[in-house]
XYZ file of C-alpha atoms in Angstrom:
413
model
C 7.783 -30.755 -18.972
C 9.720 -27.722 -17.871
C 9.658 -27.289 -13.981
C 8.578 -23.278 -13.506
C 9.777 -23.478 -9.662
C 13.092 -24.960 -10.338
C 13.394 -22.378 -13.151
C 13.126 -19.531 -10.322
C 14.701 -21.813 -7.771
C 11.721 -22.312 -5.128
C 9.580 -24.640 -4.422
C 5.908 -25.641 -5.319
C 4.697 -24.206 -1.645
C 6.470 -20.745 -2.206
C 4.095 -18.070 -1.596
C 3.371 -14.959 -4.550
C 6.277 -12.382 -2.339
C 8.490 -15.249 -2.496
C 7.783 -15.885 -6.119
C 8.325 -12.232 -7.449
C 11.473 -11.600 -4.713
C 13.236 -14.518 -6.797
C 11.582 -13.250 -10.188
C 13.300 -9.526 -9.469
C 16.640 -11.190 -8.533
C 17.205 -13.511 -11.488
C 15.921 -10.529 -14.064
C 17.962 -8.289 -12.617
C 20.964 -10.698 -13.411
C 19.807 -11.830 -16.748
C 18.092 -8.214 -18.021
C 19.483 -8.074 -21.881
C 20.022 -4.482 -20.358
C 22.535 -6.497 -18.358
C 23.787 -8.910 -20.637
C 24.243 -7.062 -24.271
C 25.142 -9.324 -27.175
C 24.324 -12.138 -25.503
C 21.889 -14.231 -26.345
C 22.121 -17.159 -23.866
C 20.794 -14.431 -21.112
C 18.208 -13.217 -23.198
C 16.869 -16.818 -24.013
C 17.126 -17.037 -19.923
C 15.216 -14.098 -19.579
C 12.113 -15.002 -21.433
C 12.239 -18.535 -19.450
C 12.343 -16.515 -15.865
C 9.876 -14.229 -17.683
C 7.146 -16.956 -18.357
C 8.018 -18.895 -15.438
C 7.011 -15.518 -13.502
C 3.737 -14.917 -15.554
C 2.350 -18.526 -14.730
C 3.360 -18.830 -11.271
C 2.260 -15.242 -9.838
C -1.397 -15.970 -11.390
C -3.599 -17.838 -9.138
C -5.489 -19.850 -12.239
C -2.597 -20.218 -14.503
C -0.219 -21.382 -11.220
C -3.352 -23.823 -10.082
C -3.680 -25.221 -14.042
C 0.047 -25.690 -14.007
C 0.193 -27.509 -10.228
C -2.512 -29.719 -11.646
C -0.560 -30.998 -14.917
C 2.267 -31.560 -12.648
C 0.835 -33.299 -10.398
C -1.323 -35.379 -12.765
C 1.840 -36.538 -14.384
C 3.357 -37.420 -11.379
C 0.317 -39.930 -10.108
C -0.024 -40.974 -13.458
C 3.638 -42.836 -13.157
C 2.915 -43.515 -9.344
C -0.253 -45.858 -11.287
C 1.818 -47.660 -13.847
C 3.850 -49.093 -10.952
C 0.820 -50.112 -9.262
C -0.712 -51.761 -12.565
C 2.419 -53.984 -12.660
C 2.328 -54.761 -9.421
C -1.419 -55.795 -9.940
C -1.273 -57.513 -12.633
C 1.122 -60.423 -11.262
C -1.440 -61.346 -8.434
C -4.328 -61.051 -10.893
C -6.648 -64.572 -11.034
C -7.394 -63.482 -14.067
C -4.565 -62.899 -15.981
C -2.737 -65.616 -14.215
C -5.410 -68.658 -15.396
C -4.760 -66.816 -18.734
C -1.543 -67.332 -18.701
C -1.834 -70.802 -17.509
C -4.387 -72.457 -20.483
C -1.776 -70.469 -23.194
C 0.643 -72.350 -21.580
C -0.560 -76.056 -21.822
C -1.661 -75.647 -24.991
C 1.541 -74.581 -25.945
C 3.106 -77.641 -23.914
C 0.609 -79.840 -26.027
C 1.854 -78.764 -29.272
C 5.529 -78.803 -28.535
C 4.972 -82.280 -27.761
C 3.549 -83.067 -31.169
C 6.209 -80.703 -32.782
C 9.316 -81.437 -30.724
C 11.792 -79.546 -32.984
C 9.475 -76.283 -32.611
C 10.415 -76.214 -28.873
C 12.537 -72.840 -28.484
C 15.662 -72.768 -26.036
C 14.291 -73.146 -22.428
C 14.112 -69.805 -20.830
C 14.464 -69.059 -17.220
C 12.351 -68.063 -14.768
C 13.798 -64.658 -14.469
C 14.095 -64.227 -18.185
C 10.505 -64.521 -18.207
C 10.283 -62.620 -15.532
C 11.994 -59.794 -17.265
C 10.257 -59.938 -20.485
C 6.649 -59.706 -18.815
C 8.209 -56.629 -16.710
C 9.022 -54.574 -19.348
C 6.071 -55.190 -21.484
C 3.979 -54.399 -18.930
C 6.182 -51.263 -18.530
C 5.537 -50.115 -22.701
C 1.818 -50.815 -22.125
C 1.720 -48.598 -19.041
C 4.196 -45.929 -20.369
C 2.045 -45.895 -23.638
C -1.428 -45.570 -21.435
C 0.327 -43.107 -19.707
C 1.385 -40.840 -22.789
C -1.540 -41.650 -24.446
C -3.861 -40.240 -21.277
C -1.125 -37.507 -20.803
C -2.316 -36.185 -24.469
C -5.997 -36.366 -23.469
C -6.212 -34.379 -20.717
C -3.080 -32.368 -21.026
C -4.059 -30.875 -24.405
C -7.166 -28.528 -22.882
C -4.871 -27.771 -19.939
C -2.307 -26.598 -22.022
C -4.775 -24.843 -24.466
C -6.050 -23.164 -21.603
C -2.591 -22.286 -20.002
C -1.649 -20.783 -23.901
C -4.663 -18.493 -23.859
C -4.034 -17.309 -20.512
C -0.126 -16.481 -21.667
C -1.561 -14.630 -24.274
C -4.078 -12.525 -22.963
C -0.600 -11.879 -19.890
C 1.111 -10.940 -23.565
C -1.659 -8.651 -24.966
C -1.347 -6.875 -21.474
C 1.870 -6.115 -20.752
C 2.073 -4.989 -24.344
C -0.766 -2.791 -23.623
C 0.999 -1.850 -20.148
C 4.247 -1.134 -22.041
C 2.424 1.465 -24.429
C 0.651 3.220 -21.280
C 3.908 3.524 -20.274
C 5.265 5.401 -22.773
C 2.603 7.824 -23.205
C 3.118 8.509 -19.415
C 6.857 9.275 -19.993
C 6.323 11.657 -22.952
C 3.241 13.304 -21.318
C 6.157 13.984 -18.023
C 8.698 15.383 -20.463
C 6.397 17.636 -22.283
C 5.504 18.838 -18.386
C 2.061 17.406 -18.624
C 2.409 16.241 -14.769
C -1.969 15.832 -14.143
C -2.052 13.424 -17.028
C 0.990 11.481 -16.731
C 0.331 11.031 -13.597
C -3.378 9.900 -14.212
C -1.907 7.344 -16.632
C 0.941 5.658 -14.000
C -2.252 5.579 -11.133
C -4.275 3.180 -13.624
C -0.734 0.761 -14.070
C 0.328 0.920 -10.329
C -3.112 -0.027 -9.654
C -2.849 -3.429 -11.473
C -1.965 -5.810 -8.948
C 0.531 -7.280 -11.605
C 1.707 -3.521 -11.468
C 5.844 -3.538 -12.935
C 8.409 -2.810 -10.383
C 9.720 -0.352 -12.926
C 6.731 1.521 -13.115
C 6.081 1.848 -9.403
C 9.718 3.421 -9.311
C 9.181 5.336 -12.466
C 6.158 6.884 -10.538
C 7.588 7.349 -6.724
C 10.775 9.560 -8.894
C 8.436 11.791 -10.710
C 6.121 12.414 -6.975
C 9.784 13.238 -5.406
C 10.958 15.463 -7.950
C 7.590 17.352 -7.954
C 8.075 17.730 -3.932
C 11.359 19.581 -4.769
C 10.300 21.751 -7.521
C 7.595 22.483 -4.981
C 10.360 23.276 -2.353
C 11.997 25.116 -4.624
C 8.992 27.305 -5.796
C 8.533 28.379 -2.612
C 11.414 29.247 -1.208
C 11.902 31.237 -4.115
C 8.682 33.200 -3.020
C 6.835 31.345 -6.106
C 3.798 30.245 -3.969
C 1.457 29.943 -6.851
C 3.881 27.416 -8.362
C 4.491 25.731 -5.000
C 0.667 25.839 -4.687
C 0.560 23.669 -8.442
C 3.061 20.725 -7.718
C 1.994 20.028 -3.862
C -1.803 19.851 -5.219
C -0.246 16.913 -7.549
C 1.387 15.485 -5.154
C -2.139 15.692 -2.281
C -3.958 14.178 -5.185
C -1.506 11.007 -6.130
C -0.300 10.184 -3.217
C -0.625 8.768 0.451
C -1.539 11.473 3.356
C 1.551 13.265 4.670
C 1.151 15.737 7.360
C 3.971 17.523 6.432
C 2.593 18.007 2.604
C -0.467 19.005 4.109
C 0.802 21.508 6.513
C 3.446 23.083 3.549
C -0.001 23.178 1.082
C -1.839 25.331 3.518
C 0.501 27.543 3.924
C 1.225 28.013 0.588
C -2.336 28.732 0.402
C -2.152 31.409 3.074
C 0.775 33.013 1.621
C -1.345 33.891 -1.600
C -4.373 34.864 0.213
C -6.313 31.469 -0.817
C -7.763 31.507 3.016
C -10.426 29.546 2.095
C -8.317 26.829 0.305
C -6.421 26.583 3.313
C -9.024 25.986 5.499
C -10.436 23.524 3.587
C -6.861 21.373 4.000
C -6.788 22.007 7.512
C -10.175 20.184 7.700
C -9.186 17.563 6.154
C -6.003 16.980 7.864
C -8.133 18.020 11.267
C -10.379 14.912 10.213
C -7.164 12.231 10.271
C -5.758 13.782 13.296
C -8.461 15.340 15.522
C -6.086 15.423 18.492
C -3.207 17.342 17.197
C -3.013 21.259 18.919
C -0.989 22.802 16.747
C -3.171 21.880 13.591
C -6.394 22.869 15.528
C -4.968 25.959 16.763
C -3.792 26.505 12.557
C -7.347 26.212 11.330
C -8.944 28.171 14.536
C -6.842 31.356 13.595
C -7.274 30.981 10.270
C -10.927 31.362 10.796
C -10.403 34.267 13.643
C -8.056 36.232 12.214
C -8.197 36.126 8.267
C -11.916 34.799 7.740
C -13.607 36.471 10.564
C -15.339 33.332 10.961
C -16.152 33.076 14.705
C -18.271 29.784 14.696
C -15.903 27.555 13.088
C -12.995 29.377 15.578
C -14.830 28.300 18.296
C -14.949 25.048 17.116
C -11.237 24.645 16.529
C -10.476 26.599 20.130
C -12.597 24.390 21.572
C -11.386 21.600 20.467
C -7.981 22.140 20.748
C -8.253 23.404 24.784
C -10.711 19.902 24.866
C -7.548 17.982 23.840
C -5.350 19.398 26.435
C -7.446 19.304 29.487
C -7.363 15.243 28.297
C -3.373 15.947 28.473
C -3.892 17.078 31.764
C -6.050 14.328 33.360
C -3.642 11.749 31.414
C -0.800 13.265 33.245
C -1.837 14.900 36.705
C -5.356 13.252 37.739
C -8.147 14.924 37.656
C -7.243 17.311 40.004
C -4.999 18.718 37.259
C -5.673 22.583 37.954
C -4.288 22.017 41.249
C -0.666 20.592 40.658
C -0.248 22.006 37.090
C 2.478 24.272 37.453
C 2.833 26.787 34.516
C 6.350 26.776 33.436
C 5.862 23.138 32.233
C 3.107 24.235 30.283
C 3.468 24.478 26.102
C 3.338 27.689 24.662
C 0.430 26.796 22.303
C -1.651 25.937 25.233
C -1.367 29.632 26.225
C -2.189 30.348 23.024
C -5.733 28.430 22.828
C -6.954 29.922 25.615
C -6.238 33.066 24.518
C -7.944 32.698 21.214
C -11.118 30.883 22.620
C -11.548 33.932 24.895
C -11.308 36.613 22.400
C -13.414 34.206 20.325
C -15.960 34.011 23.060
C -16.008 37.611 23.758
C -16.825 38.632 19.576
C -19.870 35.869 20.277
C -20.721 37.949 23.527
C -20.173 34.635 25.763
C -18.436 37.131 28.311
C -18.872 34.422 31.181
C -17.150 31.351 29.112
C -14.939 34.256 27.413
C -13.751 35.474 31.447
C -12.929 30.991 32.395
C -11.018 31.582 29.306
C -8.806 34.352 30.539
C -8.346 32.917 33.547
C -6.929 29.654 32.109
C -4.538 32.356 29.970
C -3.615 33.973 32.674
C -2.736 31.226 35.057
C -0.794 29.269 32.399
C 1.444 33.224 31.583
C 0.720 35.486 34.537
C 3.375 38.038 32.845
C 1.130 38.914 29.422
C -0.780 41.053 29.464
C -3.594 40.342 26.424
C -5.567 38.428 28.737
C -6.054 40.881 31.265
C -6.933 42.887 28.292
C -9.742 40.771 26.661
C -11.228 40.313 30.866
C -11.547 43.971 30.915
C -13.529 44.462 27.711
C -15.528 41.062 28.934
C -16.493 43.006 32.481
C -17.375 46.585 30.637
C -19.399 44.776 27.975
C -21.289 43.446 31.300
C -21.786 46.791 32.981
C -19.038 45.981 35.674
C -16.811 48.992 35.475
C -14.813 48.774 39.224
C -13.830 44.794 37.902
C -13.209 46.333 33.913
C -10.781 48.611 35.497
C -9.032 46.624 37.720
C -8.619 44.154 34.674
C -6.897 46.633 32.465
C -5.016 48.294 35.492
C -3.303 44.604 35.721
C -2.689 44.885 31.875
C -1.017 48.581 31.910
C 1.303 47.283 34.353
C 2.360 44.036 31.891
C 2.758 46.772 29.411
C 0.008 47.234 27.632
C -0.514 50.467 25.899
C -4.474 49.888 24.410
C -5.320 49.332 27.770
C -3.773 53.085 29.401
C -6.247 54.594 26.635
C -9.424 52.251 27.715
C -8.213 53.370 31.598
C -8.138 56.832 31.091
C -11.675 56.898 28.306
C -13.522 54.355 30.849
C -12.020 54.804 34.547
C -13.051 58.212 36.531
């Protein structure tokens, strides 16, 4: 019987990665592809080829260990039967009553008596007819049970057959469905085959080229201002493939740049759902709400959030005492930034007292700007403090704020 593992050259305890490493190195090296004209590779193919098919199958690899290994006892038991048989009782007073009768006639018929024959002669002649009977058993039990074994492993080959003819045809339909630009569908087709776990290596790469080339076209799209095109192949590529920030990120803001707010947002949440501790996607999604949706609640939540993940930052790195030994110029940017936008945030809800912490944290973290002092101002005046409102935008005309000379000289006496 042909040995499957010395066909792929491992052995019987190799493991399925081990199996299909060696399956992908021999094809490679005997692919017709490879070998035109030559029909010696080809012949070697379809031998690594069904070697493969049995041996990555858990029932068609466990029927073919089991006809292996029943051959293998079944000539372990026809040496034991030999061995038996000479230290049978049985056999041996047998043996012994043909004999004297034997003795008895030779005696009457003394020119009947063949040539004496020796011990070892005997010997030998008993051996090897106990070795036909036993090698006859053996074929004959070999046919019994291996027959249903290998009817079963012939179905199964079949039905591995019927499928990767089946596979093959999806394939093609997926290629022509690509070239005629039908990118949903052919992409639909390839997600069914990749998701066989018998998927073809060829496939899988067939499928990761057409996701990269979609990326670029993508790229291209929109650095060619094409956003609505840019918008079509990264929405392919969101749908059949893994989660990639980057994708994500270049999707929303494709999304923006054609004034698809909404869609946006909706990526940022999901994104915000994977990686609920990253700022500068928070602080994406809050402004997106502030400044294009005029959404106030859901900016809130995304401020909040954000400034929640930084005072974390802070205890990680300075203690709990944090606002004590933070010093300013080691501070981000974008944390500036979050305070900022939770107290103008706060101060559209009317939460002037939150909104006022706010500006505080903005202005400790830049002391220079002067849009904090500007948003503290409007927070005192909505609360009937004038004297404080005024102060507040006195410090913001002298940061440079122009808005905040025409509140000074409408407001302040």
């Amino acid at each position: 019987m042909i040995n499957y593992y010395q066909i792929l050259g491992v052995d019987p305890t190799s493991s399925s990665p081990e199996i299909r490493t060696a399956y992908r190195k021999l094809a490679l090296q005997y692919h017709p592809d490879k070998n035109p004209n030559d029909p010696e590779a080809e012949e070697t193919f379809k031998l690594i080829s069904t070697a493969y098919r049995v041996l990555i199958d858990p029932e068609q690899r466990a029927a073919y260990d089991f006809l292996i290994s029943h051959q293998h006892q079944t000539a372990q038991k026809s040496d034991t039967k030999q061995e038996e048989d000479a230290f049978n009782p049985r056999k041996r007073t047998t043996y012994q009553q043909r004999e004297k009768h034997r003795e008895k006639y030779y005696q009457q018929n003394p020119e009947s008596r063949p040539e004496p024959i020796s011990y070892w002669e005997k010997l030998g002649q008993n051996h090897w007819m106990n070795v036909m009977t036993a090698v006859a058993f053996s074929a004959l039990l070999s046919i019994m049970v291996g027959i249903p074994i290998y009817m079963y492993i012939k179905k199964q080959q079949e039905k591995e057959i019927a499928r990767l003819m089946e596979e093959q045809r999806r394939f093609d339909v997926a290629r022509s469905l690509y070239e005629h630009k039908a990118y949903h569908a052919a992409l639909d087709s390839l997600e069914i085959l990749v998701a066989h776990p018998k998927a073809n290596f060829d496939i899988i790469s067939y499928r990761n080229a057409i996701l990269n080339d979609l990326y670029e076209k993508g790229q291209d799209a929109y650095f060619d201002e094409k956003y609505q095109h840019a918008v079509y192949y990264w929405q392919l590529l969101v749908k059949h493939s893994d989660y990639s920030a980057v994708l994500y990120q270049q999707l929303a803001m494709a999304y923006e740049d054609i004034g698809a707010y909404q869609q946006a947002l909706s990526i940022y949440e999901e994104m915000v759902g994977m990686e609920q501790f990253n700022i500068p996607l928070l602080l994406s999604a809050a402004s997106l709400c502030a400044d294009q949706l005029i959404n106030n609640e859901k900016a809130l939540k995304y401020y909040t959030m954000a400034t929640d993940a930084m005072i974390d930052a802070y205890i990680i790195n300075y203690g709990r005492a944090y606002a004590l030994v933070l010093q300013p110029k080691d501070i981000p940017e974008s944390h500036y930034i979050a305070h900022y936008g939770l107290a103008v945030v706060l101060a559209r809800l009317e939460e002037y007292e939150r909104a006022k912490l706010a500006c505080d944290w903005a202005i400790f973290l830049r002391p220079r700007r002067p849009e904090a002092y500007n948003v503290l101002g409007n927070c005192y005046y909505a609360m009937d403090q004038r004297q404080e409102a005024c102060e507040a935008w006195d410090q913001a005309i002298h940061r440079g704020s122009l808005q905040a000379g025409e509140w000074v000289a409408r407001f302040c006496p």
